Amino acid sequence: FDGNRIPGLPEQTWVNQLTWENLDERFATLETEYVGDLVADNANETSVDSYWLVNLRVGDGWQLSQQTRLSAYVGLRNLLDEEHYSNVRLNGTFGRFYEPAPGRSVYGGVELSF
């Protein structure tokens, strides 16, 4: 295996985030993520394609008192519904290397700070 790529490590990764926020604590964040191709086994015989993801998150915050703040947000992961893998089992047995990631998905949350 001398000279082979290390399995599970892409040669390139890139994450970029652009956030807009106003004085009232409203915000919007656009995020892009690139994961380069990688190999899934020591022999470098099984490869995994590179992929791009685009994510979006928006939210708002409210100051309820001098010491209490409430925030809420909603987000969309994988906005372009890109097919990719959430996990790659290195040197998987019987050719079982790939665990697919979900397609486009929505999430949300609230945060109370005091």
GROMACS .gro file of N, CA and C in nm:
model
  342
    1PHE      N    1   0.081  -0.121   0.000
    1PHE     CA    2   0.000   0.000   0.000
    1PHE      C    3   0.085   0.127   0.000
    2ASP      N    4   0.215   0.110  -0.016
    2ASP     CA    5   0.306   0.224  -0.017
    2ASP      C    6   0.268   0.319  -0.130
    3GLY      N    7   0.254   0.445  -0.098
    3GLY     CA    8   0.221   0.546  -0.198
    3GLY      C    9   0.072   0.564  -0.220
    4ASN      N   10  -0.012   0.483  -0.159
    4ASN     CA   11  -0.157   0.497  -0.173
    4ASN      C   12  -0.208   0.615  -0.090
    5ARG      N   13  -0.324   0.664  -0.128
    5ARG     CA   14  -0.391   0.766  -0.049
    5ARG      C   15  -0.441   0.706   0.081
    6ILE      N   16  -0.450   0.788   0.183
    6ILE     CA   17  -0.505   0.744   0.311
    6ILE      C   18  -0.656   0.736   0.296
    7PRO      N   19  -0.717   0.621   0.325
    7PRO     CA   20  -0.861   0.608   0.308
    7PRO      C   21  -0.939   0.698   0.403
    8GLY      N   22  -1.050   0.752   0.351
    8GLY     CA   23  -1.141   0.831   0.432
    8GLY      C   24  -1.108   0.979   0.441
    9LEU      N   25  -0.994   1.020   0.385
    9LEU     CA   26  -0.955   1.161   0.392
    9LEU      C   27  -0.960   1.224   0.254
   10PRO      N   28  -1.052   1.318   0.233
   10PRO     CA   29  -1.054   1.387   0.105
   10PRO      C   30  -0.931   1.478   0.093
   11GLU      N   31  -0.886   1.499  -0.030
   11GLU     CA   32  -0.771   1.588  -0.049
   11GLU      C   33  -0.809   1.734  -0.026
   12GLN      N   34  -0.935   1.768  -0.053
   12GLN     CA   35  -0.980   1.905  -0.033
   12GLN      C   36  -1.114   1.906   0.041
   13THR      N   37  -1.127   2.001   0.131
   13THR     CA   38  -1.257   2.033   0.192
   13THR      C   39  -1.265   2.185   0.200
   14TRP      N   40  -1.385   2.235   0.192
   14TRP     CA   41  -1.403   2.379   0.196
   14TRP      C   42  -1.541   2.409   0.253
   15VAL      N   43  -1.548   2.499   0.350
   15VAL     CA   44  -1.675   2.545   0.405
   15VAL      C   45  -1.671   2.697   0.406
   16ASN      N   46  -1.777   2.757   0.354
   16ASN     CA   47  -1.786   2.902   0.349
   16ASN      C   48  -1.924   2.941   0.402
   17GLN      N   49  -1.929   3.048   0.479
   17GLN     CA   50  -2.054   3.092   0.540
   17GLN      C   51  -2.067   3.242   0.524
   18LEU      N   52  -2.183   3.285   0.477
   18LEU     CA   53  -2.213   3.426   0.464
   18LEU      C   54  -2.336   3.454   0.551
   19THR      N   55  -2.322   3.545   0.648
   19THR     CA   56  -2.431   3.574   0.741
   19THR      C   57  -2.467   3.721   0.735
   20TRP      N   58  -2.596   3.748   0.729
   20TRP     CA   59  -2.649   3.883   0.741
   20TRP      C   60  -2.723   3.889   0.874
   21GLU      N   61  -2.701   3.997   0.950
   21GLU     CA   62  -2.770   4.014   1.077
   21GLU      C   63  -2.802   4.162   1.094
   22ASN      N   64  -2.927   4.193   1.135
   22ASN     CA   65  -2.961   4.333   1.158
   22ASN      C   66  -2.957   4.364   1.307
   23LEU      N   67  -2.986   4.486   1.343
   23LEU     CA   68  -2.978   4.529   1.483
   23LEU      C   69  -3.085   4.465   1.570
   24ASP      N   70  -3.193   4.417   1.510
   24ASP     CA   71  -3.299   4.351   1.586
   24ASP      C   72  -3.272   4.203   1.606
   25GLU      N   73  -3.153   4.157   1.572
   25GLU     CA   74  -3.107   4.019   1.590
   25GLU      C   75  -3.168   3.921   1.491
   26ARG      N   76  -3.233   3.968   1.385
   26ARG     CA   77  -3.273   3.880   1.276
   26ARG      C   78  -3.149   3.842   1.198
   27PHE      N   79  -3.146   3.719   1.147
   27PHE     CA   80  -3.029   3.679   1.070
   27PHE      C   81  -3.066   3.580   0.960
   28ALA      N   82  -2.980   3.572   0.863
   28ALA     CA   83  -2.989   3.473   0.756
   28ALA      C   84  -2.847   3.428   0.725
   29THR      N   85  -2.827   3.298   0.713
   29THR     CA   86  -2.695   3.242   0.685
   29THR      C   87  -2.704   3.149   0.567
   30LEU      N   88  -2.617   3.171   0.470
   30LEU     CA   89  -2.602   3.082   0.355
   30LEU      C   90  -2.467   3.015   0.369
   31GLU      N   91  -2.465   2.883   0.361
   31GLU     CA   92  -2.341   2.808   0.380
   31GLU      C   93  -2.321   2.714   0.261
   32THR      N   94  -2.198   2.708   0.213
   32THR     CA   95  -2.162   2.610   0.111
   32THR      C   96  -2.052   2.521   0.168
   33GLU      N   97  -2.057   2.395   0.131
   33GLU     CA   98  -1.959   2.298   0.179
   33GLU      C   99  -1.916   2.209   0.063
   34TYR      N  100  -1.787   2.196   0.043
   34TYR     CA  101  -1.732   2.106  -0.059
   34TYR      C  102  -1.648   1.999   0.009
   35VAL      N  103  -1.670   1.875  -0.029
   35VAL     CA  104  -1.588   1.763   0.018
   35VAL      C  105  -1.535   1.693  -0.107
   36GLY      N  106  -1.404   1.690  -0.119
   36GLY     CA  107  -1.341   1.629  -0.236
   36GLY      C  108  -1.354   1.478  -0.237
   37ASP      N  109  -1.317   1.419  -0.349
   37ASP     CA  110  -1.325   1.274  -0.361
   37ASP      C  111  -1.229   1.208  -0.263
   38LEU      N  112  -1.259   1.083  -0.229
   38LEU     CA  113  -1.174   1.008  -0.137
   38LEU      C  114  -1.178   0.861  -0.173
   39VAL      N  115  -1.089   0.785  -0.114
   39VAL     CA  116  -1.090   0.640  -0.132
   39VAL      C  117  -1.141   0.576  -0.003
   40ALA      N  118  -1.203   0.458  -0.018
   40ALA     CA  119  -1.268   0.394   0.096
   40ALA      C  120  -1.197   0.269   0.145
   41ASP      N  121  -1.083   0.237   0.085
   41ASP     CA  122  -1.012   0.117   0.128
   41ASP      C  123  -0.861   0.137   0.115
   42ASN      N  124  -0.786   0.057   0.187
   42ASN     CA  125  -0.640   0.069   0.187
   42ASN      C  126  -0.579   0.046   0.050
   43ALA      N  127  -0.641  -0.040  -0.032
   43ALA     CA  128  -0.588  -0.070  -0.165
   43ALA      C  129  -0.621   0.040  -0.266
   44ASN      N  130  -0.700   0.139  -0.227
   44ASN     CA  131  -0.743   0.249  -0.314
   44ASN      C  132  -0.822   0.200  -0.434
   45GLU      N  133  -0.897   0.092  -0.418
   45GLU     CA  134  -0.977   0.036  -0.527
   45GLU      C  135  -1.121   0.086  -0.527
   46THR      N  136  -1.166   0.141  -0.415
   46THR     CA  137  -1.304   0.191  -0.403
   46THR      C  138  -1.299   0.341  -0.379
   47SER      N  139  -1.364   0.416  -0.467
   47SER     CA  140  -1.359   0.562  -0.454
   47SER      C  141  -1.498   0.618  -0.425
   48VAL      N  142  -1.499   0.736  -0.367
   48VAL     CA  143  -1.622   0.808  -0.333
   48VAL      C  144  -1.612   0.943  -0.401
   49ASP      N  145  -1.716   0.980  -0.477
   49ASP     CA  146  -1.715   1.106  -0.551
   49ASP      C  147  -1.721   1.227  -0.458
   50SER      N  148  -1.672   1.338  -0.508
   50SER     CA  149  -1.680   1.465  -0.436
   50SER      C  150  -1.824   1.517  -0.441
   51TYR      N  151  -1.856   1.613  -0.354
   51TYR     CA  152  -1.989   1.672  -0.356
   51TYR      C  153  -1.987   1.813  -0.298
   52TRP      N  154  -2.088   1.891  -0.336
   52TRP     CA  155  -2.114   2.025  -0.283
   52TRP      C  156  -2.247   2.022  -0.210
   53LEU      N  157  -2.256   2.090  -0.097
   53LEU     CA  158  -2.382   2.109  -0.026
   53LEU      C  159  -2.406   2.258  -0.008
   54VAL      N  160  -2.533   2.297  -0.014
   54VAL     CA  161  -2.573   2.435   0.013
   54VAL      C  162  -2.678   2.428   0.124
   55ASN      N  163  -2.657   2.506   0.230
   55ASN     CA  164  -2.747   2.508   0.345
   55ASN      C  165  -2.793   2.652   0.371
   56LEU      N  166  -2.913   2.666   0.424
   56LEU     CA  167  -2.969   2.798   0.453
   56LEU      C  168  -3.032   2.795   0.591
   57ARG      N  169  -3.011   2.902   0.669
   57ARG     CA  170  -3.069   2.911   0.804
   57ARG      C  171  -3.113   3.055   0.827
   58VAL      N  172  -3.233   3.074   0.881
   58VAL     CA  173  -3.284   3.207   0.915
   58VAL      C  174  -3.339   3.203   1.057
   59GLY      N  175  -3.335   3.316   1.123
   59GLY     CA  176  -3.385   3.319   1.260
   59GLY      C  177  -3.405   3.460   1.310
   60ASP      N  178  -3.453   3.467   1.431
   60ASP     CA  179  -3.481   3.596   1.495
   60ASP      C  180  -3.456   3.580   1.645
   61GLY      N  181  -3.430   3.691   1.711
   61GLY     CA  182  -3.408   3.689   1.855
   61GLY      C  183  -3.485   3.801   1.922
   62TRP      N  184  -3.525   3.777   2.045
   62TRP     CA  185  -3.600   3.875   2.122
   62TRP      C  186  -3.542   3.885   2.261
   63GLN      N  187  -3.520   4.008   2.306
   63GLN     CA  188  -3.473   4.033   2.442
   63GLN      C  189  -3.597   4.041   2.530
   64LEU      N  190  -3.621   3.941   2.612
   64LEU     CA  191  -3.741   3.936   2.695
   64LEU      C  192  -3.727   4.019   2.821
   65SER      N  193  -3.607   4.026   2.874
   65SER     CA  194  -3.577   4.110   2.990
   65SER      C  195  -3.429   4.143   2.981
   66GLN      N  196  -3.378   4.213   3.081
   66GLN     CA  197  -3.238   4.251   3.076
   66GLN      C  198  -3.146   4.129   3.071
   67GLN      N  199  -3.187   4.019   3.131
   67GLN     CA  200  -3.102   3.901   3.137
   67GLN      C  201  -3.157   3.781   3.060
   68THR      N  202  -3.272   3.794   2.997
   68THR     CA  203  -3.334   3.680   2.930
   68THR      C  204  -3.353   3.709   2.782
   69ARG      N  205  -3.309   3.614   2.700
   69ARG     CA  206  -3.318   3.630   2.554
   69ARG      C  207  -3.375   3.501   2.495
   70LEU      N  208  -3.465   3.516   2.398
   70LEU     CA  209  -3.523   3.403   2.327
   70LEU      C  210  -3.484   3.412   2.180
   71SER      N  211  -3.439   3.302   2.124
   71SER     CA  212  -3.403   3.296   1.982
   71SER      C  213  -3.476   3.178   1.919
   72ALA      N  214  -3.512   3.193   1.794
   72ALA     CA  215  -3.574   3.085   1.717
   72ALA      C  216  -3.514   3.085   1.578
   73TYR      N  217  -3.500   2.967   1.520
   73TYR     CA  218  -3.443   2.957   1.386
   73TYR      C  219  -3.503   2.838   1.312
   74VAL      N  220  -3.495   2.844   1.182
   74VAL     CA  221  -3.534   2.733   1.095
   74VAL      C  222  -3.428   2.724   0.986
   75GLY      N  223  -3.399   2.602   0.944
   75GLY     CA  224  -3.295   2.584   0.844
   75GLY      C  225  -3.333   2.479   0.742
   76LEU      N  226  -3.263   2.483   0.633
   76LEU     CA  227  -3.279   2.386   0.525
   76LEU      C  228  -3.142   2.331   0.491
   77ARG      N  229  -3.121   2.202   0.517
   77ARG     CA  230  -2.995   2.136   0.486
   77ARG      C  231  -3.005   2.075   0.347
   78ASN      N  232  -2.895   2.080   0.275
   78ASN     CA  233  -2.888   2.020   0.142
   78ASN      C  234  -2.995   2.080   0.051
   79LEU      N  235  -2.994   2.211   0.041
   79LEU     CA  236  -3.093   2.287  -0.034
   79LEU      C  237  -3.111   2.235  -0.177
   80LEU      N  238  -3.004   2.191  -0.243
   80LEU     CA  239  -3.010   2.146  -0.382
   80LEU      C  240  -3.034   1.996  -0.394
   81ASP      N  241  -3.060   1.929  -0.282
   81ASP     CA  242  -3.092   1.786  -0.279
   81ASP      C  243  -2.983   1.701  -0.344
   82GLU      N  244  -2.859   1.730  -0.308
   82GLU     CA  245  -2.742   1.659  -0.362
   82GLU      C  246  -2.731   1.520  -0.301
   83GLU      N  247  -2.709   1.419  -0.385
   83GLU     CA  248  -2.686   1.283  -0.335
   83GLU      C  249  -2.542   1.272  -0.286
   84HIS      N  250  -2.526   1.229  -0.161
   84HIS     CA  251  -2.393   1.211  -0.104
   84HIS      C  252  -2.403   1.111   0.011
   85TYR      N  253  -2.291   1.080   0.070
   85TYR     CA  254  -2.287   0.980   0.177
   85TYR      C  255  -2.258   1.048   0.311
   86SER      N  256  -2.333   1.009   0.413
   86SER     CA  257  -2.310   1.066   0.546
   86SER      C  258  -2.196   0.995   0.616
   87ASN      N  259  -2.170   0.871   0.576
   87ASN     CA  260  -2.065   0.794   0.638
   87ASN      C  261  -2.010   0.696   0.536
   88VAL      N  262  -1.880   0.680   0.536
   88VAL     CA  263  -1.815   0.582   0.451
   88VAL      C  264  -1.741   0.487   0.545
   89ARG      N  265  -1.777   0.360   0.540
   89ARG     CA  266  -1.711   0.260   0.625
   89ARG      C  267  -1.582   0.219   0.558
   90LEU      N  268  -1.472   0.254   0.618
   90LEU     CA  269  -1.342   0.224   0.559
   90LEU      C  270  -1.315   0.074   0.564
   91ASN      N  271  -1.264   0.023   0.452
   91ASN     CA  272  -1.232  -0.119   0.438
   91ASN      C  273  -1.353  -0.207   0.474
   92GLY      N  274  -1.472  -0.164   0.432
   92GLY     CA  275  -1.595  -0.236   0.462
   92GLY      C  276  -1.594  -0.378   0.408
   93THR      N  277  -1.658  -0.466   0.482
   93THR     CA  278  -1.664  -0.606   0.439
   93THR      C  279  -1.779  -0.627   0.340
   94PHE      N  280  -1.760  -0.720   0.249
   94PHE     CA  281  -1.861  -0.757   0.149
   94PHE      C  282  -1.906  -0.636   0.067
   95GLY      N  283  -1.816  -0.541   0.044
   95GLY     CA  284  -1.847  -0.425  -0.038
   95GLY      C  285  -1.940  -0.324   0.026
   96ARG      N  286  -1.961  -0.335   0.156
   96ARG     CA  287  -2.051  -0.240   0.224
   96ARG      C  288  -1.969  -0.122   0.274
   97PHE      N  289  -1.958  -0.021   0.188
   97PHE     CA  290  -1.880   0.097   0.220
   97PHE      C  291  -1.967   0.220   0.248
   98TYR      N  292  -2.082   0.228   0.183
   98TYR     CA  293  -2.156   0.353   0.174
   98TYR      C  294  -2.281   0.356   0.261
   99GLU      N  295  -2.300   0.468   0.332
   99GLU     CA  296  -2.423   0.494   0.406
   99GLU      C  297  -2.476   0.628   0.357
  100PRO      N  298  -2.584   0.627   0.278
  100PRO     CA  299  -2.632   0.751   0.217
  100PRO      C  300  -2.682   0.853   0.319
  101ALA      N  301  -2.662   0.978   0.286
  101ALA     CA  302  -2.711   1.088   0.369
  101ALA      C  303  -2.853   1.123   0.325
  102PRO      N  304  -2.930   1.185   0.412
  102PRO     CA  305  -3.065   1.226   0.371
  102PRO      C  306  -3.058   1.332   0.263
  103GLY      N  307  -3.166   1.342   0.187
  103GLY     CA  308  -3.176   1.449   0.087
  103GLY      C  309  -3.204   1.581   0.157
  104ARG      N  310  -3.278   1.665   0.091
  104ARG     CA  311  -3.313   1.795   0.148
  104ARG      C  312  -3.391   1.772   0.278
  105SER      N  313  -3.357   1.847   0.382
  105SER     CA  314  -3.426   1.832   0.510
  105SER      C  315  -3.441   1.967   0.579
  106VAL      N  316  -3.544   1.976   0.661
  106VAL     CA  317  -3.575   2.099   0.734
  106VAL      C  318  -3.555   2.073   0.884
  107TYR      N  319  -3.502   2.171   0.954
  107TYR     CA  320  -3.485   2.161   1.098
  107TYR      C  321  -3.516   2.296   1.160
  108GLY      N  322  -3.537   2.298   1.287
  108GLY     CA  323  -3.563   2.423   1.357
  108GLY      C  324  -3.529   2.409   1.504
  109GLY      N  325  -3.526   2.521   1.572
  109GLY     CA  326  -3.495   2.516   1.713
  109GLY      C  327  -3.523   2.647   1.783
  110VAL      N  328  -3.520   2.641   1.914
  110VAL     CA  329  -3.535   2.760   1.998
  110VAL      C  330  -3.426   2.756   2.104
  111GLU      N  331  -3.387   2.874   2.149
  111GLU     CA  332  -3.285   2.885   2.253
  111GLU      C  333  -3.330   2.991   2.352
  112LEU      N  334  -3.324   2.958   2.478
  112LEU     CA  335  -3.356   3.052   2.584
  112LEU      C  336  -3.229   3.075   2.666
  113SER      N  337  -3.183   3.199   2.670
  113SER     CA  338  -3.062   3.234   2.744
  113SER      C  339  -3.100   3.324   2.861
  114PHE      N  340  -3.040   3.297   2.977
  114PHE     CA  341  -3.065   3.383   3.093
  114PHE      C  342  -2.945   3.386   3.183
   0.00000   0.00000   0.00000
